[in-house]
XYZ file of C-alpha atoms in Angstrom:
653
model
C -80.515 -73.619 64.622
C -82.490 -70.460 65.297
C -81.207 -67.072 64.198
C -80.880 -65.926 67.779
C -78.548 -68.772 68.660
C -76.139 -68.348 65.753
C -72.668 -67.164 66.709
C -71.950 -66.109 63.107
C -74.065 -65.190 60.116
C -75.813 -67.959 58.222
C -76.557 -66.141 55.018
C -77.868 -69.351 53.576
C -80.813 -69.402 55.964
C -81.186 -65.664 55.397
C -83.272 -64.704 58.417
C -85.310 -61.581 57.949
C -83.907 -60.304 61.240
C -80.514 -60.232 59.533
C -81.912 -57.932 56.867
C -83.593 -55.605 59.339
C -80.580 -55.420 61.665
C -77.482 -56.098 59.565
C -74.939 -54.653 62.006
C -75.918 -57.131 64.701
C -76.382 -60.023 62.286
C -74.105 -62.975 62.826
C -71.516 -62.257 60.113
C -69.994 -59.625 62.380
C -68.634 -56.555 60.744
C -66.623 -55.910 63.880
C -64.685 -59.115 63.359
C -64.059 -58.116 59.748
C -62.704 -54.737 60.760
C -60.401 -56.155 63.412
C -58.977 -58.775 61.086
C -58.856 -57.008 57.752
C -55.545 -55.153 58.110
C -53.308 -57.840 59.572
C -50.910 -59.683 57.293
C -48.691 -62.412 58.652
C -44.951 -62.052 58.233
C -44.306 -65.735 58.897
C -42.013 -67.722 56.654
C -43.212 -68.159 53.091
C -43.854 -71.318 51.120
C -42.517 -72.167 47.697
C -44.431 -69.858 45.392
C -45.703 -70.549 41.895
C -46.141 -66.825 41.392
C -45.204 -63.543 43.037
C -47.151 -60.927 44.956
C -46.501 -57.181 44.641
C -48.079 -54.470 46.741
C -49.498 -51.472 44.889
C -47.267 -48.443 45.410
C -50.248 -46.322 46.393
C -52.804 -47.539 48.914
C -56.476 -47.123 48.114
C -57.928 -43.999 49.786
C -59.920 -46.266 52.132
C -60.385 -50.046 52.592
C -61.930 -51.665 49.514
C -63.797 -54.856 48.692
C -65.424 -55.504 45.282
C -63.335 -54.580 42.204
C -64.632 -54.284 38.633
C -62.713 -53.942 35.350
C -64.090 -51.067 33.290
C -63.857 -51.314 29.519
C -61.337 -48.439 29.316
C -58.709 -50.364 31.312
C -59.374 -48.658 34.658
C -60.635 -50.483 37.748
C -63.609 -49.512 39.922
C -63.274 -50.471 43.597
C -66.011 -50.251 46.209
C -65.164 -48.794 49.599
C -65.742 -50.964 52.650
C -66.054 -49.544 56.157
C -68.036 -50.193 59.311
C -70.866 -47.872 58.296
C -71.400 -49.676 54.941
C -70.543 -47.369 52.071
C -71.807 -46.009 48.776
C -68.342 -44.729 47.757
C -66.329 -45.952 44.772
C -62.728 -45.350 43.761
C -60.967 -45.699 40.415
C -57.520 -47.205 39.873
C -55.854 -45.925 36.693
C -52.691 -47.661 35.437
C -49.654 -45.481 34.843
C -48.280 -44.485 31.441
C -46.562 -47.864 31.045
C -49.751 -49.785 31.805
C -48.681 -50.703 35.337
C -51.456 -51.150 37.898
C -48.846 -51.507 40.648
C -47.803 -47.920 39.942
C -51.332 -46.770 39.266
C -53.162 -43.872 40.896
C -56.475 -43.659 42.758
C -59.271 -41.138 42.329
C -62.759 -40.911 43.844
C -65.839 -41.541 41.712
C -69.424 -40.440 42.238
C -71.215 -42.183 45.108
C -74.132 -44.564 44.629
C -77.617 -43.523 45.719
C -77.675 -46.375 48.247
C -75.146 -47.975 50.562
C -74.322 -51.613 49.784
C -72.160 -54.516 50.902
C -72.253 -57.944 49.156
C -74.410 -57.432 46.097
C -74.706 -58.443 42.406
C -72.733 -56.433 39.868
C -72.119 -56.636 36.127
C -70.271 -54.564 33.539
C -72.812 -54.087 30.743
C -72.196 -54.403 27.011
C -72.184 -50.635 26.582
C -69.523 -50.235 29.296
C -71.858 -49.066 32.059
C -72.004 -50.826 35.443
C -75.096 -52.423 37.005
C -75.524 -53.093 40.738
C -78.522 -54.170 42.821
C -79.457 -54.828 46.430
C -76.953 -55.534 49.159
C -76.824 -57.949 52.056
C -76.086 -54.886 54.191
C -76.921 -51.250 53.630
C -79.895 -49.339 52.246
C -79.880 -50.856 48.762
C -81.784 -54.087 49.559
C -84.636 -53.857 47.055
C -83.176 -51.234 44.723
C -80.854 -51.175 41.705
C -78.819 -48.546 39.859
C -76.538 -48.115 36.852
C -73.256 -46.185 36.668
C -72.125 -44.407 33.499
C -68.313 -43.973 33.436
C -68.588 -41.349 30.693
C -70.650 -38.995 32.848
C -69.662 -40.264 36.317
C -73.351 -40.485 37.221
C -75.409 -43.182 38.965
C -79.026 -43.612 37.864
C -81.597 -45.582 39.844
C -83.443 -48.275 37.909
C -85.807 -50.254 40.118
C -88.083 -53.093 39.003
C -91.700 -52.002 38.584
C -94.600 -52.803 40.883
C -96.271 -56.015 39.851
C -93.044 -57.981 39.666
C -91.248 -56.318 42.586
C -91.587 -54.242 45.724
C -88.588 -52.147 46.712
C -89.710 -52.312 50.353
C -90.933 -55.888 50.761
C -88.599 -57.691 48.289
C -84.833 -57.882 48.529
C -81.827 -58.709 46.323
C -80.163 -60.215 49.410
C -77.503 -62.868 48.552
C -78.286 -62.457 44.865
C -76.398 -64.038 42.011
C -76.283 -62.395 38.594
C -75.026 -63.197 35.102
C -74.996 -61.554 31.681
C -77.243 -63.160 29.076
C -76.515 -63.411 25.322
C -78.950 -60.595 24.513
C -77.258 -58.217 26.937
C -79.828 -58.574 29.714
C -78.814 -59.285 33.319
C -80.243 -62.369 35.040
C -80.696 -62.068 38.817
C -81.962 -64.564 41.418
C -82.830 -62.770 44.689
C -83.043 -64.717 47.936
C -86.222 -62.793 48.707
C -87.954 -62.705 45.285
C -91.377 -61.196 44.695
C -92.581 -64.597 43.477
C -91.013 -67.740 44.890
C -88.432 -69.288 42.565
C -88.775 -66.555 39.928
C -85.597 -64.687 38.873
C -85.618 -61.253 37.288
C -84.099 -59.970 34.047
C -82.925 -56.389 33.581
C -82.623 -55.012 30.038
C -80.185 -52.084 30.005
C -80.967 -51.250 26.375
C -84.580 -50.374 27.224
C -84.186 -49.872 30.980
C -86.950 -52.404 31.619
C -87.429 -55.413 33.877
C -89.181 -58.750 33.404
C -89.549 -62.122 35.078
C -87.306 -64.981 33.999
C -88.184 -68.677 33.984
C -88.843 -70.370 37.315
C -86.104 -72.387 38.988
C -86.305 -76.140 38.373
C -86.233 -76.681 42.120
C -86.307 -74.506 45.225
C -87.206 -70.909 45.892
C -83.790 -69.235 45.684
C -80.102 -69.664 44.897
C -78.803 -68.644 48.303
C -75.008 -69.040 48.719
C -74.739 -70.604 45.262
C -72.122 -69.962 42.597
C -72.972 -69.774 38.898
C -70.790 -70.751 35.927
C -71.482 -69.723 32.329
C -70.788 -72.635 29.967
C -69.665 -72.395 26.307
C -73.264 -72.913 25.116
C -74.350 -69.835 27.185
C -76.262 -71.954 29.697
C -75.691 -71.111 33.380
C -74.856 -73.960 35.756
C -75.469 -73.977 39.511
C -75.352 -76.380 42.452
C -78.710 -76.022 44.166
C -78.587 -74.897 47.816
C -77.687 -76.693 49.991
C -77.521 -80.214 48.648
C -76.034 -82.209 45.808
C -78.458 -81.501 42.951
C -77.673 -79.159 40.091
C -79.568 -77.314 37.375
C -78.950 -75.020 34.421
C -80.601 -71.936 32.991
C -81.081 -72.025 29.199
C -81.331 -68.406 27.894
C -82.756 -69.426 24.500
C -85.823 -71.013 26.133
C -85.904 -68.971 29.366
C -86.103 -72.232 31.324
C -84.172 -73.945 34.096
C -83.490 -77.630 33.489
C -82.423 -80.437 35.796
C -78.776 -81.465 35.634
C -76.559 -84.079 37.236
C -76.147 -85.136 40.864
C -72.878 -84.453 42.728
C -71.131 -87.413 44.362
C -70.090 -85.386 47.446
C -71.467 -82.418 49.432
C -70.018 -78.983 48.710
C -72.036 -76.718 51.056
C -70.865 -76.909 54.662
C -73.523 -77.879 57.243
C -72.985 -74.794 59.443
C -73.192 -71.606 57.386
C -74.201 -73.519 54.233
C -71.473 -71.690 52.315
C -69.749 -72.499 49.011
C -66.629 -71.300 47.229
C -66.057 -69.982 43.737
C -66.375 -71.832 40.446
C -64.796 -71.314 37.016
C -64.713 -72.699 33.516
C -61.382 -74.411 32.802
C -59.443 -74.284 29.508
C -60.445 -77.911 28.840
C -64.141 -76.970 28.807
C -64.922 -78.465 32.209
C -65.944 -76.349 35.166
C -64.125 -76.441 38.478
C -65.951 -75.940 41.795
C -64.505 -75.269 45.256
C -66.465 -76.462 48.268
C -66.680 -75.167 51.809
C -66.481 -78.840 52.803
C -62.969 -79.068 51.356
C -64.158 -81.101 48.392
C -63.874 -79.928 44.778
C -65.923 -80.932 41.767
C -65.309 -81.168 38.035
C -68.276 -80.900 35.689
C -68.202 -81.993 32.050
C -70.992 -80.368 29.964
C -73.099 -82.524 27.711
C -73.308 -79.846 25.029
C -77.093 -80.287 24.972
C -80.003 -80.151 27.394
C -78.982 -83.577 28.708
C -77.348 -83.567 32.161
C -73.583 -83.174 32.353
C -71.290 -85.367 34.402
C -70.040 -84.491 37.881
C -66.943 -86.153 39.346
C -64.965 -85.401 42.481
C -61.794 -83.402 42.034
C -58.900 -83.385 44.484
C -59.728 -82.301 48.029
C -58.223 -78.981 49.055
C -54.980 -79.829 50.912
C -54.439 -79.618 54.664
C -58.116 -79.853 55.577
C -58.905 -76.450 54.038
C -62.216 -75.236 52.610
C -63.809 -72.222 50.949
C -66.626 -70.766 53.076
C -67.295 -67.793 50.778
C -64.013 -67.399 48.938
C -62.713 -65.979 45.651
C -60.725 -67.659 42.912
C -59.339 -66.368 39.610
C -58.415 -67.841 36.249
C -54.726 -67.421 35.434
C -53.198 -67.044 31.973
C -51.050 -70.157 32.596
C -54.274 -72.211 32.694
C -54.324 -72.611 36.471
C -56.777 -71.226 39.030
C -55.633 -69.045 41.950
C -57.628 -70.090 45.040
C -58.056 -68.462 48.461
C -58.801 -71.065 51.157
C -59.122 -71.235 54.938
C -59.656 -73.877 57.612
C -63.017 -75.555 57.150
C -66.073 -74.045 58.839
C -67.153 -75.404 62.187
C -70.260 -75.067 64.328
C -68.425 -72.489 66.429
C -66.803 -70.556 63.568
C -68.444 -70.358 60.201
C -65.705 -68.154 58.761
C -62.355 -69.227 60.210
C -58.985 -67.656 59.452
C -56.235 -67.396 58.243
C -56.439 -67.389 54.466
C -53.843 -69.240 52.432
C -53.427 -69.654 48.685
C -53.077 -72.411 46.134
C -52.939 -72.699 42.376
C -55.115 -75.494 41.051
C -53.463 -77.135 38.009
C -56.144 -78.772 35.813
C -53.583 -80.687 33.781
C -52.106 -82.361 36.864
C -55.486 -82.203 38.643
C -53.623 -81.077 41.752
C -53.062 -78.101 44.038
C -49.771 -76.230 44.369
C -49.229 -74.127 47.500
C -48.288 -70.501 46.858
C -47.359 -67.714 49.218
C -49.559 -64.943 50.532
C -49.180 -61.224 49.763
C -46.804 -61.085 52.739
C -45.430 -64.277 54.204
C -47.335 -67.557 54.103
C -50.850 -66.446 55.069
C -53.273 -63.542 55.188
C -54.848 -63.243 58.641
C -58.390 -62.762 57.432
C -61.384 -64.969 56.700
C -61.730 -65.817 53.010
C -65.034 -63.948 52.710
C -63.085 -60.713 53.145
C -60.985 -61.374 50.034
C -61.741 -60.437 46.424
C -59.895 -60.973 43.156
C -60.018 -59.456 39.662
C -58.369 -60.561 36.423
C -56.387 -57.659 34.953
C -55.699 -57.122 31.232
C -51.940 -57.461 31.768
C -52.304 -61.119 32.772
C -52.105 -60.507 36.519
C -54.684 -60.733 39.327
C -55.662 -57.816 41.565
C -56.305 -58.814 45.203
C -58.127 -56.894 47.941
C -58.920 -57.982 51.508
C -61.052 -55.228 53.013
C -57.962 -53.127 53.565
C -56.483 -50.135 51.805
C -53.397 -52.183 50.916
C -53.976 -53.882 47.563
C -51.815 -56.469 45.809
C -51.113 -57.925 42.380
C -50.405 -61.610 41.823
C -48.175 -62.470 38.848
C -48.295 -66.136 37.825
C -45.288 -67.948 36.423
C -45.368 -69.326 32.893
C -46.659 -67.740 29.743
C -50.251 -67.610 28.510
C -51.715 -70.846 27.167
C -52.608 -70.877 23.455
C -56.276 -71.681 24.104
C -56.902 -68.217 25.559
C -55.347 -66.157 22.774
C -57.750 -63.882 20.870
C -57.232 -62.977 17.210
C -57.985 -59.843 15.190
C -59.318 -60.375 11.675
C -60.327 -56.837 10.705
C -60.274 -53.272 11.969
C -62.290 -50.523 10.312
C -63.328 -46.992 11.153
C -66.880 -45.824 11.866
C -68.260 -42.519 10.667
C -68.527 -41.217 14.238
C -64.755 -41.485 14.760
C -64.856 -44.800 16.598
C -63.553 -48.164 15.368
C -65.066 -51.566 14.656
C -62.903 -54.578 15.507
C -63.743 -58.135 14.441
C -61.950 -61.263 15.615
C -62.250 -64.526 17.468
C -61.925 -65.352 21.156
C -62.550 -61.764 22.186
C -64.518 -62.815 25.289
C -61.966 -65.179 26.768
C -62.246 -68.789 27.855
C -63.757 -68.152 31.308
C -65.511 -65.453 33.327
C -62.153 -64.355 34.762
C -62.442 -64.237 38.549
C -65.315 -65.446 40.711
C -66.638 -65.472 44.256
C -70.292 -66.494 44.248
C -73.469 -64.830 45.397
C -71.820 -61.931 47.282
C -69.527 -60.571 44.587
C -69.439 -60.835 40.811
C -66.489 -59.445 38.865
C -66.685 -61.078 35.419
C -64.262 -59.862 32.764
C -65.277 -61.948 29.741
C -65.326 -58.977 27.372
C -62.709 -57.432 25.068
C -60.368 -54.614 25.998
C -58.148 -52.776 23.492
C -54.563 -51.910 24.422
C -52.293 -49.707 22.283
C -48.528 -49.700 22.747
C -45.794 -47.421 21.421
C -42.387 -48.011 22.984
C -42.923 -47.985 26.737
C -46.207 -46.057 26.489
C -49.422 -48.000 26.986
C -52.957 -46.749 26.374
C -56.373 -48.364 26.656
C -59.245 -47.490 24.350
C -62.840 -47.697 25.625
C -64.657 -50.722 24.218
C -68.445 -50.987 24.015
C -71.272 -52.751 22.187
C -69.566 -56.153 22.376
C -71.378 -58.562 20.082
C -71.019 -61.419 22.560
C -71.247 -61.943 26.310
C -70.262 -65.606 26.012
C -67.151 -67.616 26.826
C -65.132 -69.968 24.650
C -66.682 -68.610 21.464
C -64.108 -70.503 19.392
C -63.902 -69.687 15.684
C -67.173 -67.742 15.640
C -66.518 -64.116 14.594
C -67.266 -61.635 17.378
C -66.798 -57.880 17.467
C -66.525 -54.764 19.557
C -66.589 -51.042 18.971
C -63.909 -48.889 20.579
C -63.011 -45.235 20.898
C -59.568 -43.798 21.549
C -59.013 -41.866 24.795
C -59.036 -38.082 24.792
C -55.672 -36.610 23.876
C -54.451 -39.788 22.212
C -51.258 -38.908 20.312
C -50.629 -39.332 16.609
C -48.243 -42.000 15.454
C -47.847 -45.716 14.845
C -48.922 -48.184 17.521
C -49.225 -51.894 18.125
C -52.851 -52.666 18.940
C -53.824 -55.705 21.018
C -57.256 -57.016 21.908
C -57.229 -58.529 25.397
C -59.621 -60.874 27.205
C -58.979 -61.893 30.836
C -55.302 -61.060 30.447
C -54.823 -62.982 27.183
C -53.539 -60.703 24.425
C -53.762 -61.126 20.654
C -50.869 -60.710 18.272
C -50.171 -57.016 17.564
C -52.091 -55.226 14.818
C -50.378 -52.255 13.134
C -52.409 -49.157 13.949
C -51.989 -45.561 12.778
C -53.600 -43.079 15.137
C -54.382 -40.442 12.525
C -57.958 -39.315 13.326
C -60.724 -41.200 11.561
C -63.039 -39.472 9.097
C -66.249 -38.297 10.729
C -69.589 -37.519 9.131
C -71.210 -34.235 10.148
C -73.887 -31.761 9.030
C -77.278 -32.860 7.581
C -78.079 -34.422 4.216
C -80.955 -33.242 2.046
C -83.794 -35.724 1.482
C -84.161 -36.338 -2.256
C -87.251 -36.646 -4.434
C -87.461 -40.412 -3.839
C -87.422 -39.825 -0.058
C -83.914 -41.235 0.276
C -81.212 -39.622 2.384
C -77.934 -39.393 0.426
C -75.023 -40.628 2.504
C -71.285 -40.020 2.407
C -68.753 -42.656 3.455
C -65.188 -43.786 2.945
C -62.775 -46.678 2.778
C -59.045 -46.524 3.398
C -57.128 -43.661 4.949
C -56.202 -40.225 3.650
C -52.411 -40.134 3.325
C -49.717 -37.818 2.032
C -47.460 -40.763 1.257
C -49.462 -43.941 0.658
C -50.587 -44.884 -2.845
C -53.403 -47.037 -1.434
C -56.793 -45.552 -2.357
C -58.763 -43.390 0.028
C -62.202 -43.610 -1.544
C -64.788 -41.037 -0.504
C -68.113 -42.602 -1.438
C -71.653 -41.383 -1.989
C -74.746 -43.609 -1.849
C -78.534 -43.341 -1.880
C -78.432 -40.889 -4.797
C -80.748 -41.019 -7.812
C -79.639 -43.380 -10.558
C -78.135 -42.096 -13.833
C -77.527 -38.562 -12.544
C -74.443 -36.387 -12.728
C -72.760 -35.393 -9.500
C -69.436 -34.467 -7.944
C -67.487 -34.215 -4.714
C -66.409 -30.772 -3.556
C -64.169 -29.914 -0.625
C -62.660 -27.097 1.405
C -60.586 -26.472 4.511
C -63.323 -25.457 6.956
C -66.783 -26.642 7.982
C -70.083 -24.921 7.430
C -73.747 -25.630 7.989
C -75.670 -22.796 6.363
C -78.847 -23.237 4.313
C -78.124 -23.990 0.639
C -80.384 -25.087 -2.243
C -83.046 -26.418 0.129
C -80.482 -28.290 2.212
C -77.216 -27.481 3.960
C -73.827 -26.423 2.662
C -71.485 -28.381 4.909
C -68.232 -26.914 3.558
C -67.193 -23.310 4.012
C -66.350 -21.314 0.892
C -64.125 -21.286 -1.030
C -64.564 -24.845 -2.221
C -62.826 -26.957 -4.841
C -64.897 -29.118 -7.203
C -63.648 -32.515 -8.352
C -64.439 -34.347 -11.599
C -68.101 -34.748 -12.591
C -69.303 -38.402 -12.466
C -72.407 -40.342 -13.387
C -74.134 -42.129 -10.522
C -74.914 -45.274 -12.525
C -77.337 -47.571 -10.763
C -80.511 -49.012 -12.255
C -80.566 -48.682 -16.060
C -84.258 -47.695 -16.138
C -86.770 -46.035 -13.893
C -85.994 -43.711 -11.020
C -84.635 -45.013 -7.701
C -81.872 -44.485 -5.168
C -79.297 -46.945 -6.509
C -76.914 -44.186 -7.649
C -73.402 -44.102 -6.138
C -70.215 -42.070 -6.486
C -66.593 -42.868 -5.625
C -63.641 -40.513 -5.602
C -60.067 -41.534 -4.712
C -58.861 -38.565 -2.673
C -55.344 -39.948 -2.248
C -54.830 -39.713 -6.005
C -55.660 -36.010 -5.752
C -53.403 -35.496 -2.726
C -50.404 -37.172 -4.274
C -51.034 -35.723 -7.723
C -49.918 -32.382 -6.312
C -52.477 -30.220 -8.116
C -53.665 -28.693 -4.818
C -50.681 -27.521 -2.691
C -52.923 -27.110 0.384
C -53.435 -30.892 0.650
C -50.475 -31.797 2.846
C -49.969 -34.011 5.905
C -52.010 -33.094 9.009
C -54.398 -30.880 7.021
C -58.096 -31.184 7.961
C -60.379 -31.494 4.900
C -64.166 -31.086 4.687
C -66.039 -32.673 1.770
C -69.596 -33.091 0.486
C -71.368 -34.650 -2.527
C -73.673 -32.652 -4.810
C -75.826 -34.260 -7.530
C -78.698 -33.584 -9.929
C -82.307 -34.289 -8.836
C -84.767 -32.941 -11.426
C -87.818 -33.708 -9.239
C -86.323 -32.015 -6.162
C -89.172 -30.848 -3.869
C -87.407 -27.556 -3.132
C -87.208 -26.588 -6.791
C -83.435 -26.351 -6.965
C -83.056 -29.615 -8.840
C -80.203 -30.752 -6.591
C -79.301 -33.390 -4.010
C -76.790 -33.001 -1.156
C -75.141 -35.530 1.128
C -73.974 -34.868 4.646
C -70.404 -33.680 5.133
C -67.262 -35.739 5.817
C -64.235 -34.380 7.616
C -60.878 -36.163 7.592
C -57.249 -35.429 8.363
C -54.494 -36.217 5.892
C -52.119 -38.632 7.616
C -48.352 -38.435 6.987
């Protein structure tokens, strides 16, 4: 069928006229605007879960929602002009998103609707293109810390921001932190792009096994980090292997999943049993069992969606009870590619069956499924938008399944005041929620929640060691930093992935020691360093060791401290502690028994000094500043000394 004769948009065929004239293209924005606000109040069905409307409406209608690593939610504005505006939903003091508040964030450089998006390992947000709007061939990155968007377009040679387009583009995070994207209008046929946020550079990825694009497709990340897709618009499948940068052929589906009218598909998710579950616009579903190698997996038909329903562009979300929340509609027809209303089911993988659930109000939402979006929240619920300002939370029945539970194995402080958390299962057992090529809202990364009584706080996580799913017993880690104004006291700390929370970890919020000032390079060109283990305490007998390393071997040295910082020039280096200072016991650095090298170390248990009572100024909540000094006979400056950087710490109760 020609583009001119289509009554509704066929994004799958992706006519260039649609790109040049998006407002008149056949997925009519007018229809979306007329339908988006209506919610049926008809009688409800038996519900497996409950819906709750957010107390505060979003400032304007919203569409895509993203979970930031500090527990807040970014939501993109949707209106008839196509927007570049974003809002932020912040949970209240008890951690409730239902009672949360909205604020306005900085606007993107370009307007966008239906585009790839990923939360990066450092907590920033990446977006590119847009089926509608001015962003078609351009990309940008948002920094939540500065509330600034920065453009980052692919270079000439692999891309043209005017001739090429990220239209209907899927994306996925790779193990090395890069973003994989497959535009419908690539610079080179069948060639995806990779964006590296660490270096802000772009490169080509391996060519598709078949075809020129992945239009209307959904992608699923498997436990081995490969990315599975059903090739448009047939029954073949292929996988991307990040370790080899190649796409490989996979199995053949027994039934069609793309409808023959708009060539649409629904969402797809990894299930707790390791299989992936796919929803078809044809009303069929598929279950895929991975081979665990480069050999093809096995596709089998799942249960058809009940009542003749399908998923012509529709979201679904993984639930903590192991089920999948699905938005469905009547199947597409030649006369209506995106029919309404939308109804809801939970797919139960254990029973391999669908259970009907209610809508946000009544039994149905009077929209087409493409207008809906979902997001897994860290409290185990699902956030739901439908191109309206009214937003809802779905709470499933039943507790979290054991397979999704993360564990914490260690928690240590970093010298910059942040924390390093190690555990297992920190990335969850699925991507979270999914939609397909138009929206990506993955949440397979760790969040950190701290609880004291009824008060709930979220730290900001970053530098996750893994972007995978179902990482099993493999140790993974994240850094995190407490929010500004975080109170002192004892807390229960949880690491959360896709709503699954770990067991609590006892956490004392006394500020971490922080290194500051500048060390003096010694005669062996080493930089003496100061560190610590444990926590300074007015009551605990456990050691708080202030350590020195990278000093000359077999040299005398000592730790000195005071109650204020400094940074003035001193003996060819810097005096990091303001006078007056107190000197501790002289030690020998030890290290190599012969020769001269930087194997010398010092250790001083500051808690023994605190609790010994010899210095009455060392009491709870006192800030202390410390530095190591040592002998260096060959010192270039002629002073014969070596100096570490400074370390400041607060004595906890």
